[in-house]
Amino acid sequence: IAATVMPLNGLPLLLPGAVELIWDRLLFIALAALAYFWGGRERVDARIYSKVVYTLYYLYSMHAIAMVWFNQFHPAYIILALVSVQMTGLSFRYMQHAAVFLAVHFTVFCSLLIYAPQFSFQETLLGIFITLICFGSCLLFVRFKTDFLENLKMNRDLLRSLINKTEASIFITNTQG
């Protein structure tokens, strides 16, 4: 969240007519920092922590989409909102959570596009198509990430069980010996 919020703080300087509230960006940076440091503690319940972080993800990304609406679909805000939602979607650990997150945001973003009075029918369809491509590619990357992490965990568990079950000595080396 902090990494995607930082570029947004410069938009009011680049876009003089932009509707921005700096305090909301600073609030998200502070909440992200608190969540980060809270997660580093030893006695944090992982389920509660995940719910707090996921809630923060939803709030932040909905805020990014709301800024698109408030700035009348300025291209810079559209791009930053889509990138923010994609980056946040990649942060989810499980495929199901990421899919729900992206589906909710796809629905919200497309609803805003449909009800935006400044777009023609063709522009709205193009916007929905671009949004579908962005969110679909993010879902594909999340799938690759979750498969990789699952395979990594399975290999680690297999190696751990082999080491625990064998009575002989085992030497683990790299390809150079």
Coordinates of N, CA, C and O in Angstrom, one line a residue, residues 9-169:
N9 N 0.8 10.9 -4.2 CA 0.9 12.1 -3.5 C 1.4 13.3 -4.4 O 1.2 14.4 -4.1
G10 N 2.1 12.9 -5.5 CA 2.6 13.9 -6.4 C 1.6 14.4 -7.5 O 1.8 15.4 -8.2
L11 N 0.4 13.7 -7.6 CA -0.5 14.0 -8.6 C -1.1 15.4 -8.5 O -1.3 16.1 -9.5
P12 N -1.4 15.9 -7.3 CA -1.9 17.3 -7.2 C -0.9 18.4 -7.7 O -1.3 19.4 -8.2
L13 N 0.4 18.0 -7.7 CA 1.4 19.0 -8.2 C 1.4 18.9 -9.8 O 1.6 19.9 -10.4
L14 N 1.2 17.7 -10.3 CA 1.2 17.5 -11.8 C -0.2 17.9 -12.4 O -0.2 18.3 -13.6
L15 N -1.2 17.7 -11.7 CA -2.6 18.0 -12.2 C -3.2 19.1 -11.3 O -3.8 18.8 -10.3
P16 N -3.1 20.3 -11.7 CA -3.6 21.4 -10.9 C -5.1 21.3 -10.5 O -5.5 21.7 -9.4
G17 N -6.0 20.8 -11.3 CA -7.4 20.7 -11.0 C -7.8 19.4 -10.3 O -9.0 19.2 -10.2
A18 N -6.8 18.6 -9.9 CA -7.2 17.3 -9.3 C -7.8 17.5 -7.9 O -7.5 18.4 -7.2
V19 N -8.8 16.6 -7.7 CA -9.4 16.6 -6.4 C -8.6 15.6 -5.5 O -8.6 14.4 -5.8
E20 N -7.9 16.1 -4.6 CA -7.1 15.3 -3.7 C -7.1 15.7 -2.3 O -7.3 16.9 -2.0
L21 N -7.1 14.8 -1.4 CA -7.0 15.1 0.0 C -5.7 14.4 0.5 O -5.6 13.2 0.5
I22 N -4.7 15.1 0.9 CA -3.4 14.6 1.2 C -3.5 13.7 2.5 O -2.9 12.7 2.7
W23 N -4.4 14.1 3.4 CA -4.6 13.4 4.7 C -5.0 12.0 4.5 O -4.6 11.1 5.3
D24 N -5.8 11.7 3.5 CA -6.2 10.3 3.3 C -5.1 9.4 2.8 O -4.9 8.3 3.2
R25 N -4.2 10.0 2.0 CA -3.0 9.2 1.6 C -2.1 9.0 2.8 O -1.6 7.9 2.9
L26 N -1.9 10.0 3.6 CA -1.1 9.8 4.8 C -1.7 8.8 5.8 O -1.0 8.1 6.4
L27 N -3.0 8.8 5.8 CA -3.7 7.9 6.7 C -3.4 6.4 6.2 O -3.1 5.5 7.0
F28 N -3.5 6.2 4.9 CA -3.2 4.8 4.4 C -1.8 4.4 4.6 O -1.5 3.3 4.9
I29 N -0.8 5.4 4.5 CA 0.6 5.0 4.7 C 0.7 4.7 6.2 O 1.4 3.7 6.5
A30 N 0.1 5.4 7.1 CA 0.2 5.2 8.5 C -0.4 3.8 8.9 O 0.2 3.0 9.6
L31 N -1.6 3.5 8.3 CA -2.2 2.2 8.6 C -1.4 1.1 8.0 O -1.3 0.0 8.7
A32 N -0.8 1.2 6.9 CA 0.0 0.2 6.3 C 1.3 0.0 7.2 O 1.7 -1.2 7.4
A33 N 1.9 1.0 7.6 CA 3.0 0.9 8.5 C 2.7 0.2 9.8 O 3.4 -0.7 10.3
L34 N 1.5 0.6 10.4 CA 1.1 0.0 11.6 C 0.9 -1.5 11.4 O 1.3 -2.4 12.2
A35 N 0.2 -1.9 10.3 CA -0.1 -3.3 10.0 C 1.2 -4.1 9.8 O 1.4 -5.2 10.3
Y36 N 2.2 -3.4 9.2 CA 3.5 -4.1 8.9 C 4.2 -4.3 10.2 O 4.7 -5.5 10.4
F37 N 4.3 -3.3 11.1 CA 5.0 -3.5 12.3 C 4.3 -4.5 13.3 O 4.9 -5.2 14.1
W38 N 2.9 -4.4 13.3 CA 2.1 -5.3 14.1 C 2.3 -6.7 13.6 O 2.4 -7.7 14.5
G39 N 2.4 -7.0 12.3 CA 2.6 -8.3 11.8 C 4.0 -8.9 12.2 O 4.2 -10.1 12.2
G40 N 4.9 -8.1 12.5 CA 6.3 -8.5 12.9 C 6.4 -9.0 14.3 O 7.4 -9.6 14.7
R41 N 5.4 -8.8 15.1 CA 5.4 -9.3 16.5 C 5.2 -10.8 16.5 O 4.6 -11.4 15.7
E42 N 5.7 -11.4 17.6 CA 5.6 -12.8 17.7 C 4.3 -13.4 18.0 O 3.9 -14.4 17.6
R43 N 3.5 -12.7 18.8 CA 2.2 -13.2 19.3 C 1.0 -12.7 18.5 O 0.0 -12.3 19.1
V44 N 1.1 -12.7 17.2 CA 0.0 -12.2 16.4 C -0.8 -13.4 15.9 O -0.2 -14.3 15.3
D45 N -2.1 -13.4 16.1 CA -3.0 -14.4 15.5 C -3.1 -14.2 14.0 O -3.5 -13.1 13.6
A46 N -2.6 -15.2 13.3 CA -2.5 -15.0 11.8 C -3.9 -14.8 11.2 O -4.0 -14.0 10.2
R47 N -5.0 -15.4 11.7 CA -6.3 -15.2 11.2 C -6.8 -13.8 11.3 O -7.3 -13.2 10.4
I48 N -6.6 -13.2 12.5 CA -7.0 -11.9 12.8 C -6.2 -10.9 12.0 O -6.7 -9.9 11.4
Y49 N -4.9 -11.1 11.9 CA -4.0 -10.3 11.2 C -4.4 -10.2 9.7 O -4.4 -9.2 9.1
S50 N -4.7 -11.4 9.1 CA -5.0 -11.5 7.7 C -6.3 -10.7 7.5 O -6.4 -10.0 6.5
K51 N -7.3 -10.8 8.4 CA -8.5 -10.1 8.2 C -8.3 -8.6 8.2 O -8.9 -7.8 7.5
V52 N -7.5 -8.1 9.1 CA -7.2 -6.7 9.3 C -6.5 -6.2 8.0 O -6.9 -5.2 7.4
V53 N -5.5 -7.0 7.5 CA -4.8 -6.6 6.3 C -5.7 -6.6 5.1 O -5.6 -5.7 4.3
Y54 N -6.5 -7.6 5.0 CA -7.4 -7.7 3.8 C -8.4 -6.6 3.8 O -8.7 -6.0 2.8
T55 N -8.9 -6.2 5.0 CA -9.8 -5.1 5.1 C -9.1 -3.8 4.7 O -9.7 -3.0 4.0
L56 N -7.9 -3.7 5.1 CA -7.1 -2.5 4.7 C -6.9 -2.5 3.1 O -7.0 -1.4 2.5
Y57 N -6.6 -3.7 2.6 CA -6.5 -3.8 1.1 C -7.8 -3.3 0.4 O -7.8 -2.5 -0.6
Y58 N -9.0 -3.7 0.9 CA -10.2 -3.3 0.3 C -10.5 -1.8 0.4 O -10.9 -1.2 -0.5
L59 N -10.2 -1.3 1.6 CA -10.4 0.2 1.8 C -9.5 1.0 0.9 O -10.0 1.9 0.3
Y60 N -8.3 0.6 0.9 CA -7.3 1.3 0.1 C -7.7 1.3 -1.4 O -7.7 2.3 -2.1
S61 N -8.0 0.1 -1.9 CA -8.2 0.0 -3.4 C -9.6 0.7 -3.7 O -9.7 1.2 -4.8
M62 N -10.6 0.6 -2.9 CA -11.8 1.3 -3.1 C -11.6 2.8 -3.1 O -12.2 3.5 -3.9
H63 N -10.7 3.2 -2.3 CA -10.4 4.7 -2.2 C -9.7 5.1 -3.6 O -10.0 6.1 -4.1
A64 N -8.8 4.2 -4.1 CA -8.2 4.5 -5.4 C -9.2 4.6 -6.5 O -9.1 5.5 -7.3
I65 N -10.2 3.7 -6.5 CA -11.2 3.8 -7.5 C -12.1 5.0 -7.3 O -12.5 5.7 -8.2
A66 N -12.4 5.4 -6.0 CA -13.2 6.6 -5.8 C -12.5 7.8 -6.3 O -13.2 8.7 -6.8
M67 N -11.2 7.9 -6.2 CA -10.4 9.0 -6.7 C -10.6 9.2 -8.2 O -10.5 10.3 -8.7
V68 N -10.7 8.0 -8.9 CA -11.0 8.1 -10.3 C -12.3 8.8 -10.6 O -12.4 9.7 -11.5
W69 N -13.3 8.5 -9.8 CA -14.6 9.1 -10.0 C -14.6 10.6 -9.7 O -15.1 11.4 -10.4
F70 N -13.9 10.9 -8.5 CA -13.9 12.3 -8.1 C -13.1 13.2 -9.1 O -13.3 14.4 -9.2
N71 N -12.1 12.6 -9.8 CA -11.3 13.3 -10.8 C -11.8 13.1 -12.2 O -11.1 13.3 -13.2
Q72 N -13.1 12.7 -12.3 CA -13.8 12.6 -13.6 C -13.0 11.8 -14.6 O -12.9 12.2 -15.8
F73 N -12.5 10.7 -14.2 CA -11.9 9.7 -15.0 C -10.7 10.2 -15.8 O -10.5 9.9 -16.9
H74 N -9.9 11.0 -15.1 CA -8.6 11.5 -15.6 C -7.8 10.2 -15.9 O -7.7 9.4 -15.1
P75 N -7.1 10.2 -17.1 CA -6.3 9.0 -17.4 C -5.3 8.6 -16.4 O -5.0 7.4 -16.1
A76 N -4.6 9.6 -15.8 CA -3.6 9.3 -14.8 C -4.2 8.6 -13.6 O -3.6 7.6 -13.0
Y77 N -5.4 9.0 -13.2 CA -6.1 8.3 -12.0 C -6.5 6.9 -12.4 O -6.5 6.0 -11.6
I78 N -7.0 6.8 -13.6 CA -7.4 5.4 -14.1 C -6.2 4.5 -14.0 O -6.3 3.4 -13.5
I79 N -5.1 4.9 -14.6 CA -3.9 4.0 -14.7 C -3.5 3.7 -13.3 O -3.2 2.5 -12.9
L80 N -3.4 4.7 -12.4 CA -2.9 4.5 -11.0 C -3.9 3.6 -10.2 O -3.5 2.7 -9.4
A81 N -5.2 3.7 -10.5 CA -6.1 2.9 -9.8 C -6.0 1.4 -10.2 O -6.0 0.5 -9.4
L82 N -5.9 1.2 -11.5 CA -5.8 -0.1 -12.0 C -4.5 -0.8 -11.6 O -4.5 -1.9 -11.2
V83 N -3.4 0.0 -11.5 CA -2.1 -0.6 -11.0 C -2.2 -0.8 -9.5 O -1.8 -1.9 -9.1
S84 N -2.9 0.0 -8.8 CA -3.0 -0.2 -7.4 C -3.8 -1.4 -7.1 O -3.5 -2.2 -6.2
V85 N -4.9 -1.6 -7.8 CA -5.8 -2.8 -7.6 C -5.0 -4.1 -7.9 O -5.0 -5.1 -7.2
Q86 N -4.2 -4.0 -9.0 CA -3.4 -5.2 -9.4 C -2.3 -5.5 -8.4 O -2.2 -6.6 -8.0
M87 N -1.6 -4.5 -7.9 CA -0.6 -4.7 -6.9 C -1.2 -5.3 -5.6 O -0.6 -6.1 -5.0
T88 N -2.3 -4.7 -5.3 CA -3.0 -5.2 -4.0 C -3.5 -6.6 -4.3 O -3.3 -7.5 -3.4
G89 N -4.0 -6.9 -5.4 CA -4.5 -8.3 -5.7 C -3.3 -9.3 -5.7 O -3.5 -10.4 -5.2
L90 N -2.2 -8.9 -6.1 CA -1.0 -9.8 -6.0 C -0.6 -10.1 -4.6 O 0.2 -11.0 -4.3
S91 N -1.0 -9.2 -3.6 CA -0.6 -9.4 -2.2 C -1.4 -10.5 -1.5 O -1.0 -10.9 -0.4
F92 N -2.4 -10.9 -2.1 CA -3.2 -12.0 -1.4 C -2.5 -13.3 -1.5 O -1.9 -13.6 -2.4
R93 N -2.6 -14.1 -0.4 CA -2.0 -15.3 -0.3 C -2.7 -16.5 -1.0 O -2.1 -17.4 -1.5
Y94 N -4.0 -16.4 -1.0 CA -4.8 -17.5 -1.5 C -5.5 -17.0 -2.8 O -6.0 -15.9 -2.8
M95 N -5.7 -17.9 -3.7 CA -6.3 -17.7 -5.0 C -7.7 -17.2 -4.8 O -8.2 -16.3 -5.5
Q96 N -8.5 -17.9 -3.9 CA -9.9 -17.6 -3.7 C -10.1 -16.2 -3.2 O -10.9 -15.4 -3.7
H97 N -9.2 -15.7 -2.3 CA -9.3 -14.4 -1.7 C -9.0 -13.4 -2.8 O -9.7 -12.3 -2.9
A98 N -8.0 -13.6 -3.6 CA -7.6 -12.7 -4.7 C -8.7 -12.6 -5.7 O -9.1 -11.5 -6.2
A99 N -9.4 -13.8 -6.0 CA -10.4 -13.8 -7.0 C -11.6 -13.0 -6.6 O -12.2 -12.2 -7.4
V100 N -12.0 -13.1 -5.3 CA -13.1 -12.4 -4.8 C -12.8 -10.9 -4.8 O -13.6 -10.0 -5.2
F101 N -11.6 -10.5 -4.4 CA -11.1 -9.1 -4.3 C -11.2 -8.5 -5.7 O -11.8 -7.4 -5.9
L102 N -10.7 -9.2 -6.7 CA -10.7 -8.7 -8.1 C -12.1 -8.6 -8.7 O -12.4 -7.7 -9.4
A103 N -12.9 -9.6 -8.4 CA -14.3 -9.6 -8.9 C -15.1 -8.4 -8.3 O -15.8 -7.7 -9.0
V104 N -14.9 -8.2 -7.0 CA -15.6 -7.0 -6.4 C -15.1 -5.7 -7.0 O -15.9 -4.9 -7.4
H105 N -13.8 -5.6 -7.2 CA -13.3 -4.3 -7.8 C -13.6 -4.2 -9.2 O -13.8 -3.1 -9.7
F106 N -13.6 -5.3 -10.0 CA -14.0 -5.2 -11.4 C -15.5 -4.7 -11.5 O -15.8 -3.9 -12.3
T107 N -16.4 -5.3 -10.6 CA -17.8 -4.8 -10.6 C -17.9 -3.4 -10.3 O -18.6 -2.6 -11.0
V108 N -17.2 -2.9 -9.3 CA -17.3 -1.5 -8.9 C -16.8 -0.6 -10.0 O -17.4 0.4 -10.3
F109 N -15.6 -0.9 -10.5 CA -15.0 -0.1 -11.5 C -15.9 0.0 -12.8 O -16.1 1.0 -13.4
C110 N -16.4 -1.2 -13.2 CA -17.2 -1.2 -14.4 C -18.5 -0.5 -14.2 O -19.1 0.2 -15.1
S111 N -19.1 -0.5 -12.9 CA -20.3 0.2 -12.6 C -20.0 1.7 -12.7 O -20.9 2.4 -13.2
L112 N -18.9 2.2 -12.3 CA -18.6 3.6 -12.4 C -18.4 4.0 -13.9 O -18.9 5.0 -14.3
L113 N -17.8 3.1 -14.7 CA -17.7 3.4 -16.1 C -19.1 3.5 -16.7 O -19.3 4.4 -17.6
I114 N -20.0 2.6 -16.4 CA -21.3 2.6 -17.0 C -22.1 3.8 -16.7 O -22.8 4.4 -17.5
Y115 N -21.9 4.3 -15.4 CA -22.7 5.4 -15.0 C -22.0 6.8 -15.2 O -22.6 7.8 -14.8
A116 N -20.8 6.8 -15.8 CA -20.1 8.0 -16.0 C -20.8 8.7 -17.2 O -20.8 8.1 -18.3
P117 N -21.3 9.9 -17.0 CA -22.0 10.6 -18.1 C -21.1 11.0 -19.3 O -21.6 11.3 -20.4
Q118 N -19.8 11.2 -19.0 CA -19.0 11.8 -20.1 C -18.5 10.7 -21.1 O -17.9 11.1 -22.1
F119 N -18.8 9.5 -20.9 CA -18.4 8.4 -21.9 C -19.5 8.0 -22.8 O -20.7 7.8 -22.4
S120 N -19.2 7.8 -24.1 CA -20.1 7.2 -25.0 C -20.2 5.7 -24.8 O -19.4 5.1 -24.0
F121 N -21.1 5.0 -25.5 CA -21.2 3.6 -25.3 C -20.0 2.9 -25.7 O -19.5 2.0 -25.0
Q122 N -19.3 3.3 -26.8 CA -18.1 2.7 -27.3 C -16.9 2.9 -26.3 O -16.2 2.0 -26.0
E123 N -16.8 4.1 -25.7 CA -15.8 4.3 -24.7 C -16.0 3.5 -23.5 O -15.0 3.0 -22.9
T124 N -17.2 3.3 -23.1 CA -17.6 2.5 -21.9 C -17.2 1.1 -22.2 O -16.6 0.4 -21.3
L125 N -17.5 0.6 -23.3 CA -17.1 -0.8 -23.7 C -15.6 -1.0 -23.7 O -15.1 -2.0 -23.2
L126 N -14.9 0.0 -24.3 CA -13.5 -0.1 -24.3 C -12.9 -0.1 -22.9 O -12.0 -0.8 -22.6
G127 N -13.4 0.8 -22.0 CA -13.0 0.8 -20.6 C -13.2 -0.5 -19.9 O -12.4 -1.0 -19.1
I128 N -14.4 -1.1 -20.1 CA -14.7 -2.4 -19.5 C -13.7 -3.5 -20.0 O -13.2 -4.3 -19.3
F129 N -13.4 -3.4 -21.3 CA -12.5 -4.4 -21.9 C -11.1 -4.3 -21.3 O -10.5 -5.2 -21.0
I130 N -10.6 -3.0 -21.2 CA -9.3 -2.8 -20.7 C -9.3 -3.2 -19.2 O -8.3 -3.8 -18.8
T131 N -10.3 -2.9 -18.5 CA -10.4 -3.3 -17.1 C -10.4 -4.9 -17.0 O -9.7 -5.4 -16.1
L132 N -11.1 -5.5 -17.8 CA -11.1 -7.0 -17.8 C -9.8 -7.6 -18.1 O -9.3 -8.5 -17.5
I133 N -9.0 -7.0 -19.1 CA -7.7 -7.5 -19.4 C -6.8 -7.2 -18.2 O -6.0 -8.1 -17.8
C134 N -6.8 -6.1 -17.6 CA -6.0 -5.8 -16.4 C -6.2 -6.7 -15.2 O -5.3 -7.3 -14.7
F135 N -7.5 -6.9 -14.9 CA -7.8 -7.7 -13.8 C -7.6 -9.2 -14.1 O -7.2 -10.0 -13.2
G136 N -7.9 -9.6 -15.3 CA -7.7 -11.0 -15.7 C -6.2 -11.3 -15.7 O -5.8 -12.4 -15.2
S137 N -5.3 -10.4 -16.1 CA -3.9 -10.7 -16.1 C -3.4 -10.8 -14.6 O -2.6 -11.6 -14.3
C138 N -4.0 -9.9 -13.8 CA -3.6 -10.0 -12.4 C -4.0 -11.3 -11.8 O -3.3 -11.9 -11.0
L139 N -5.2 -11.8 -12.1 CA -5.7 -13.1 -11.6 C -4.8 -14.2 -12.1 O -4.5 -15.2 -11.4
L140 N -4.3 -14.1 -13.3 CA -3.4 -15.1 -13.9 C -2.0 -15.1 -13.1 O -1.5 -16.2 -12.8
F141 N -1.5 -13.9 -12.8 CA -0.3 -13.8 -12.0 C -0.5 -14.3 -10.6 O 0.4 -15.0 -10.1
V142 N -1.6 -14.1 -10.0 CA -1.9 -14.6 -8.7 C -1.9 -16.1 -8.7 O -1.4 -16.8 -7.8
R143 N -2.5 -16.7 -9.8 CA -2.5 -18.1 -10.0 C -1.1 -18.7 -10.0 O -0.8 -19.7 -9.4
F144 N -0.2 -18.1 -10.8 CA 1.1 -18.5 -10.9 C 1.8 -18.4 -9.6 O 2.6 -19.3 -9.2
K145 N 1.6 -17.3 -8.9 CA 2.2 -17.1 -7.5 C 1.7 -18.2 -6.5 O 2.6 -18.8 -5.8
T146 N 0.5 -18.4 -6.5 CA -0.1 -19.4 -5.5 C 0.4 -20.8 -5.9 O 0.7 -21.6 -5.0
D147 N 0.4 -21.2 -7.1 CA 0.9 -22.5 -7.5 C 2.4 -22.6 -7.1 O 2.8 -23.7 -6.6
F148 N 3.2 -21.6 -7.4 CA 4.6 -21.7 -7.0 C 4.8 -21.8 -5.5 O 5.6 -22.7 -5.1
L149 N 4.1 -21.1 -4.8 CA 4.2 -21.2 -3.3 C 3.7 -22.5 -2.8 O 4.3 -23.1 -1.9
E150 N 2.7 -23.1 -3.4 CA 2.2 -24.4 -3.0 C 3.2 -25.5 -3.3 O 3.5 -26.4 -2.5
N151 N 3.8 -25.4 -4.5 CA 4.9 -26.4 -4.9 C 6.1 -26.2 -4.0 O 6.7 -27.2 -3.6
L152 N 6.4 -25.0 -3.6 CA 7.6 -24.8 -2.7 C 7.3 -25.4 -1.4 O 8.2 -26.0 -0.8
K153 N 6.1 -25.2 -0.8 CA 5.8 -25.7 0.5 C 5.8 -27.3 0.4 O 6.2 -27.9 1.3
M154 N 5.2 -27.8 -0.7 CA 5.2 -29.3 -0.8 C 6.6 -29.9 -0.9 O 6.9 -30.8 -0.2
N155 N 7.5 -29.2 -1.6 CA 8.9 -29.7 -1.7 C 9.6 -29.6 -0.3 O 10.4 -30.4 0.1
R156 N 9.3 -28.5 0.4 CA 9.9 -28.3 1.7 C 9.4 -29.4 2.7 O 10.2 -29.9 3.4
D157 N 8.1 -29.6 2.6 CA 7.6 -30.7 3.5 C 8.1 -32.0 3.2 O 8.4 -32.9 4.1
L158 N 8.3 -32.3 1.9 CA 8.8 -33.6 1.5 C 10.2 -33.8 1.9 O 10.6 -34.8 2.5
L159 N 11.0 -32.8 1.7 CA 12.4 -32.8 2.2 C 12.5 -33.0 3.7 O 13.3 -33.7 4.2
R160 N 11.7 -32.2 4.4 CA 11.6 -32.3 5.9 C 11.3 -33.7 6.3 O 11.9 -34.3 7.3
S161 N 10.3 -34.4 5.7 CA 9.9 -35.7 6.1 C 11.0 -36.7 5.7 O 11.2 -37.7 6.5
L162 N 11.6 -36.6 4.6 CA 12.7 -37.5 4.3 C 13.9 -37.4 5.3 O 14.4 -38.4 5.7
I163 N 14.2 -36.2 5.7 CA 15.3 -36.0 6.7 C 14.8 -36.6 8.0 O 15.7 -37.2 8.7
N164 N 13.6 -36.4 8.4 CA 13.1 -36.9 9.7 C 13.0 -38.4 9.7 O 13.1 -39.1 10.8
K165 N 12.8 -39.1 8.6 CA 12.5 -40.5 8.6 C 13.8 -41.4 8.3 O 13.7 -42.6 8.6
T166 N 14.8 -40.8 7.8 CA 16.0 -41.6 7.5 C 16.9 -41.7 8.7 O 17.0 -40.7 9.5
E167 N 17.6 -42.8 8.8 CA 18.6 -43.0 9.8 C 20.0 -42.7 9.3 O 20.9 -42.7 10.1
A168 N 20.2 -42.7 8.0 CA 21.5 -42.4 7.5 C 21.8 -40.9 7.4 O 20.9 -40.1 7.6
S169 N 23.0 -40.6 7.2 CA 23.4 -39.2 7.1 C 23.0 -38.7 5.7 O 23.1 -39.4 4.7

